[in-house]
XYZ file of C-alpha atoms in Angstrom:
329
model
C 0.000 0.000 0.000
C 1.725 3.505 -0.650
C 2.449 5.506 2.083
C 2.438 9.270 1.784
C 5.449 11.496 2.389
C 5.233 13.937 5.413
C 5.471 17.057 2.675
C 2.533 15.621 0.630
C 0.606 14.764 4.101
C 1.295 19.148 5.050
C 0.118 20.221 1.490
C -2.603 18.180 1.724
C -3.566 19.879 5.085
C -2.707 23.078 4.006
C -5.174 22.911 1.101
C -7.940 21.495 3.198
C -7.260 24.141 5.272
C -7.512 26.976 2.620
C -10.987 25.585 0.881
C -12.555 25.368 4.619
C -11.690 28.603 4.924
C -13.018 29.592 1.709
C -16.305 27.414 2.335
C -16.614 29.268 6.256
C -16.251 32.665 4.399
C -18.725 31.828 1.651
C -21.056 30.281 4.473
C -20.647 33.464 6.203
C -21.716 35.849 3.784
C -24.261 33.808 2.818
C -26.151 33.381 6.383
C -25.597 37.062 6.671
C -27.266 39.406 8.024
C -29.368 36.794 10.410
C -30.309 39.589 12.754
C -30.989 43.358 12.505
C -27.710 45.508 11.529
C -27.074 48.833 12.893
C -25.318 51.279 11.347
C -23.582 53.963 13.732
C -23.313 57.735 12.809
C -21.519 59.486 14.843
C -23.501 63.016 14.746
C -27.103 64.063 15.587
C -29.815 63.392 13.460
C -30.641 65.640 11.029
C -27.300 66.742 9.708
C -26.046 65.519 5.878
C -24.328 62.147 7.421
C -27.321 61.470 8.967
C -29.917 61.469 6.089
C -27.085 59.928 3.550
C -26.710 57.072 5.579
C -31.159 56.747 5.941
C -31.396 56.703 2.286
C -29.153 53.881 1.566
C -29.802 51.922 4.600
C -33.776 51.625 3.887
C -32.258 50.136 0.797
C -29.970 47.738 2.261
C -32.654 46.353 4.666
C -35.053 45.615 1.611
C -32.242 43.653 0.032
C -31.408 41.967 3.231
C -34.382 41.167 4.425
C -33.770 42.881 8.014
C -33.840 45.853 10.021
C -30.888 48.543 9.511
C -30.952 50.357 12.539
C -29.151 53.898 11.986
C -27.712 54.674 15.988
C -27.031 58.333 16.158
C -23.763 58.955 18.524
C -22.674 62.261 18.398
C -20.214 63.964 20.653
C -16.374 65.217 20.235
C -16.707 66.052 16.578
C -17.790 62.104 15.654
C -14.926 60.556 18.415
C -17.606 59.137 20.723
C -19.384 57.123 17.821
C -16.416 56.027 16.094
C -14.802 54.478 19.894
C -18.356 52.336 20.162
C -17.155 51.094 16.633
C -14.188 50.042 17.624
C -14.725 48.514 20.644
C -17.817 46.467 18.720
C -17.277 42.760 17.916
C -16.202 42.445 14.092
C -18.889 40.125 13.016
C -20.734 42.475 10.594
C -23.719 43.442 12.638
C -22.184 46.696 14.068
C -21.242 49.308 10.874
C -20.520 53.036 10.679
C -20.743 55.944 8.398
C -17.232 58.375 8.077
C -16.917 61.557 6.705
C -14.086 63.622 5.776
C -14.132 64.952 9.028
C -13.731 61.739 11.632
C -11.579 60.047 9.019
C -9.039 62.396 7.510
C -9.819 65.705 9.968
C -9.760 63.883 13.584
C -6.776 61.893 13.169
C -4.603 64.642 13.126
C -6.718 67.542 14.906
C -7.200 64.915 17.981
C -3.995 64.132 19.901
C -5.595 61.726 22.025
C -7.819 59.340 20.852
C -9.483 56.310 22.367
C -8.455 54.093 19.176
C -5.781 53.983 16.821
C -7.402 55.660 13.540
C -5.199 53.647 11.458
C -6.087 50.400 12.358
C -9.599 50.091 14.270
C -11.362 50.378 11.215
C -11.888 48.398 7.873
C -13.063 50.547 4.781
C -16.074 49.188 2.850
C -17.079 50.985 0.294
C -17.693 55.517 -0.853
C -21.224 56.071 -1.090
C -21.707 59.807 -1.781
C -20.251 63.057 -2.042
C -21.640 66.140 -0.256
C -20.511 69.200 -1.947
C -20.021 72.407 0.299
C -21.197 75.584 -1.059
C -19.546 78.723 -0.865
C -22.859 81.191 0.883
C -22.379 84.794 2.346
C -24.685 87.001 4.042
C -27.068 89.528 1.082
C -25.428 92.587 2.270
C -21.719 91.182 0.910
C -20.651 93.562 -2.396
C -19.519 90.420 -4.471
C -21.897 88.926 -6.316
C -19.572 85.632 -6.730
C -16.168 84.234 -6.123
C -14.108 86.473 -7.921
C -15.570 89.102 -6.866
C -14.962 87.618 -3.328
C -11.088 87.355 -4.049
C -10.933 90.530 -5.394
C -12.601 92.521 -2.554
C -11.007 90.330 0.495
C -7.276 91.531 -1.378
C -8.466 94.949 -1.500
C -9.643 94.904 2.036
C -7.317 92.498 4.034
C -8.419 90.670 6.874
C -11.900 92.860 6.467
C -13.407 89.832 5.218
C -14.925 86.964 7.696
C -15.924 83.955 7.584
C -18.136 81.542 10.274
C -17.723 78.038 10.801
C -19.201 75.692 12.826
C -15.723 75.471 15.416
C -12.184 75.611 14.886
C -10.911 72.238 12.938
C -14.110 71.247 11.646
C -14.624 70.797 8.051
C -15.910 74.055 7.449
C -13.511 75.767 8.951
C -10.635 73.833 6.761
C -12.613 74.887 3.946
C -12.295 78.204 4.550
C -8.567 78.000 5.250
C -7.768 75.788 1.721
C -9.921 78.768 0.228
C -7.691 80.856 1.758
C -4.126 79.616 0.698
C -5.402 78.773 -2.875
C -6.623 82.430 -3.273
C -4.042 83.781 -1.781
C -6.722 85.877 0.294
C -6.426 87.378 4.035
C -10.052 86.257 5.503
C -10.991 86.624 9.262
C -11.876 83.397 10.810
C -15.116 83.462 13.528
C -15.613 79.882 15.146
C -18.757 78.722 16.712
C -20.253 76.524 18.919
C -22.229 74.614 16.073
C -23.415 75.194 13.436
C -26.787 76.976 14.181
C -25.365 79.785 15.940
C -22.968 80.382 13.369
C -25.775 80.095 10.353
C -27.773 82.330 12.637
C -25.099 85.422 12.233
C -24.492 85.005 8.664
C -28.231 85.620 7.887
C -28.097 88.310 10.292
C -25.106 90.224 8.590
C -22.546 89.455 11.600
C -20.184 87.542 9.265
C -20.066 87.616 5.727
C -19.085 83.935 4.514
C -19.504 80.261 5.280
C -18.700 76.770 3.895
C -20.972 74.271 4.533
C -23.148 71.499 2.927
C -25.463 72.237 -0.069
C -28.099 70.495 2.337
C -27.424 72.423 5.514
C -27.749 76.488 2.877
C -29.405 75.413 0.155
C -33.387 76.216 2.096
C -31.985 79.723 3.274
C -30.197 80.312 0.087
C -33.754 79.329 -1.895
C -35.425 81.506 0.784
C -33.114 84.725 -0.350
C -31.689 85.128 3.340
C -27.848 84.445 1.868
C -27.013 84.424 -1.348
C -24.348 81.653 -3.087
C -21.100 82.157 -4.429
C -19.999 79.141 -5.843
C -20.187 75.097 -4.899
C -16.699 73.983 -3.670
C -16.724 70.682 -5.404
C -15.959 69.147 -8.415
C -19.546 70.097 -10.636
C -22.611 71.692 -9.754
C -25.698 70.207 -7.469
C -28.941 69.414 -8.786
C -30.212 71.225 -5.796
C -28.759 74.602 -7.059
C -28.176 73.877 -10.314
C -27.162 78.005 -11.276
C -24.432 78.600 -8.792
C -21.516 77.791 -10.863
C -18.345 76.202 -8.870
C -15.117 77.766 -7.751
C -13.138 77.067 -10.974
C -15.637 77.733 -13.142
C -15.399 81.283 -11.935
C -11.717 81.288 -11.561
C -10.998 79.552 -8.278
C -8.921 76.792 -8.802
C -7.484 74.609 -5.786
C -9.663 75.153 -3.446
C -12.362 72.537 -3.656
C -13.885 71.190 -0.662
C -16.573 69.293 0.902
C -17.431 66.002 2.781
C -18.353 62.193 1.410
C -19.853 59.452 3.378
C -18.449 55.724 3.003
C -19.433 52.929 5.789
C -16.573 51.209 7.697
C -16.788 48.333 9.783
C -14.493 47.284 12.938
C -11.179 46.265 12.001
C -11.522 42.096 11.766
C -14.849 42.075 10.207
C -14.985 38.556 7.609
C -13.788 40.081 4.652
C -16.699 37.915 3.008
C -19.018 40.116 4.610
C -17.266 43.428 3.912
C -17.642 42.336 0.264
C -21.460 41.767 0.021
C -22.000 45.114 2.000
C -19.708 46.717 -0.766
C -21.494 44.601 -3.669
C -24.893 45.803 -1.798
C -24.227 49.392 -1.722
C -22.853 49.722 -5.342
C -26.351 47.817 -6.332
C -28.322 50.506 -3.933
C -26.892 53.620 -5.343
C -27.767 52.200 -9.084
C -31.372 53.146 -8.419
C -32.235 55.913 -9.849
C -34.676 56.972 -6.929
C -31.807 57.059 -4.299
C -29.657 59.004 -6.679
C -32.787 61.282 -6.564
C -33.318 61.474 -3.520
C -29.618 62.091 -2.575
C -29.475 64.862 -4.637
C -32.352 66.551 -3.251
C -30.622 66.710 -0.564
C -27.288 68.142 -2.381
C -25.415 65.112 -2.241
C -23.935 63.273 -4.955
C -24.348 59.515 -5.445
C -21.164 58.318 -5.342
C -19.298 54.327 -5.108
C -15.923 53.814 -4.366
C -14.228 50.660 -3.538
C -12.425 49.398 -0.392
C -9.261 49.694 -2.116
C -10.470 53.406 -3.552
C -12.274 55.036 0.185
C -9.370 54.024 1.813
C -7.183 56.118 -0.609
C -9.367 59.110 -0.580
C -9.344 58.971 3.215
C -5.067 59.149 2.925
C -5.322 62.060 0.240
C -7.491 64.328 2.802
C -5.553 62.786 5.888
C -2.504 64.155 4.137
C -3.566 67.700 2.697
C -5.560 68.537 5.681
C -2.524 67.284 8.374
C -0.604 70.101 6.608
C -3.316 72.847 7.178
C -4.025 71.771 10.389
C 0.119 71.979 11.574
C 0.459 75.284 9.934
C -2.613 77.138 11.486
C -1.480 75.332 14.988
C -4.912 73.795 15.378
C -6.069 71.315 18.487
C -9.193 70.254 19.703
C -7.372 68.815 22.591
């Protein structure tokens, strides 16, 4: 009878091994989602990450045949949801939306976290865009962005702008609009963003960045006007306000995205359907729709492509952040 050498006997193994991990993985995706799957955003309700993340999770529970609960778990500019995703067992049932702010922003503006921002989380998958808009109060002389630049070099430092706190999103915006303008504009922080909204109208400040969702109403209203959108094309929602380099403003694009993450150890089986899932969700034309009604762009990027565009803003926001000596610590 022939025997089998000790080598053959470990390949052997170590291909059993490999297609019972395959099968588990395959098995695994398959029975999943068994239970209700919540999906963590780490802000109030209300806000742009908020209502991105309801639109395509009413999708994902049709498709999956359960409950997607979306947890709202604000506090420390996203920090307190993102340490409940961390600390959540990695078995698919406990997701998160990030933004450009608790992804690329915190990392660097944050000294001290409660998790290691390079490692607690596993990318899934881009799902939109969300395009800030350039608004200032009615009272402001320029009637658009080159205007803007012209009258904040003619009047340095005369010019202000509100954002929602120092190192938000908002506020970076402001400062990349800044250095690619070469302007001299007066930052005034808030606590929030209502308080600073509520002096642009009034005439207090002159300027703000922030979502197309979050101006657009007041904008439509005629309490502040729009300059320009900061990203890459114009929004359905305010489809006349041209963007900062189609009136001359090049560089200085800015804005937020949503992508959902999962804790660091999730089956990679399961990070794949969720990725499959949401590219199949945001082919429907009424959640396009309805995303851009609420000035958001659909938008899917890979694993492999939101954790690169998570890096790029990491990187180009570190630098503003260490030259304007910002800390939320």
């Amino acid at each position: 009878m022939p025997t089998t050498s000790p080598a053959r006997r470990a390949a052997l193994r170590a291909c059993a091994m490999a297609a019972l991990a395959l099968a588990s993985g395959a098995a695994s995706a398959q029975a999943w989602p068994s239970k209700p799957v919540t999906i963590v955003v780490p802000f109030a309700p209300g806000g742009g990450t908020d209502i991105g993340t309801r639109v395509v999770a009413q999708k994902l529970s049709q498709l999956w045949g359960q409950s997607v609960v979306v947890d709202n778990r604000g506090g420390a500019g996203g920090n307190v949801g993102l340490d409940i995703v961390a600390r959540a067992k990695p078995d698919g049932y406990t997701l998160m939306t990030g933004n450009v702010g608790t992804q690329s922003i915190n990392p660097t503006l944050y000294k001290k976290l409660s998790y290691n921002p390079d490692t607690a989380f596993t990318p899934i998958a881009q799902f939109a865009e969300l395009p800030f808009v350039l608004a200032a109060t009615t009272s402001l002389p320029a009637k658009n962005a080159r205007e803007l630049v012209a009258l904040a070099k003619a009047q340095p430092d005369k010019v202000s702008y509100a954002s929602s706190g120092s190192g938000g999103s908002p506020h970076l915006s402001g400062e990349t609009f800044k250095i690619a303008t070469g302007t001299k504009i007066l930052h005034v922080p808030y606590k929030g963003g209502g308080a600073a909204m509520t002096d642009l109208i009034a005439g207090n400040v002159q300027l703000m960045f922030a979502s197309v969702l979050e101006l657009s109403g007041h904008i439509k209203a005629g309490k502040l006007k729009a300059l320009a959108i900061a990203g890459k094309q114009r929004v359905a929602a305010l489809p006349d306000v041209p963007t900062l380099e189609e009136s001359g403003v090049t560089g200085a694009e800015s804005g937020s995205w949503l992508g959902l993450l999962a804790p660091a150890g999730t089956p990679q089986a399961v990070v794949d359907k969720v990725a499959q899932d949401v590219r199949q969700v945001l082919a429907m034309p009424d959640v396009q729709q309805q995303l851009q009604a609420q000035g958001a762009v659909a938008r899917f990027g890979t694993a492999a492509e939101f954790n690169a565009l998570i890096a790029s803003d990491r990187k180009r926001y570190a630098r503003i952040i260490t030259e304007n000596n910002l800390s939320a610590d």
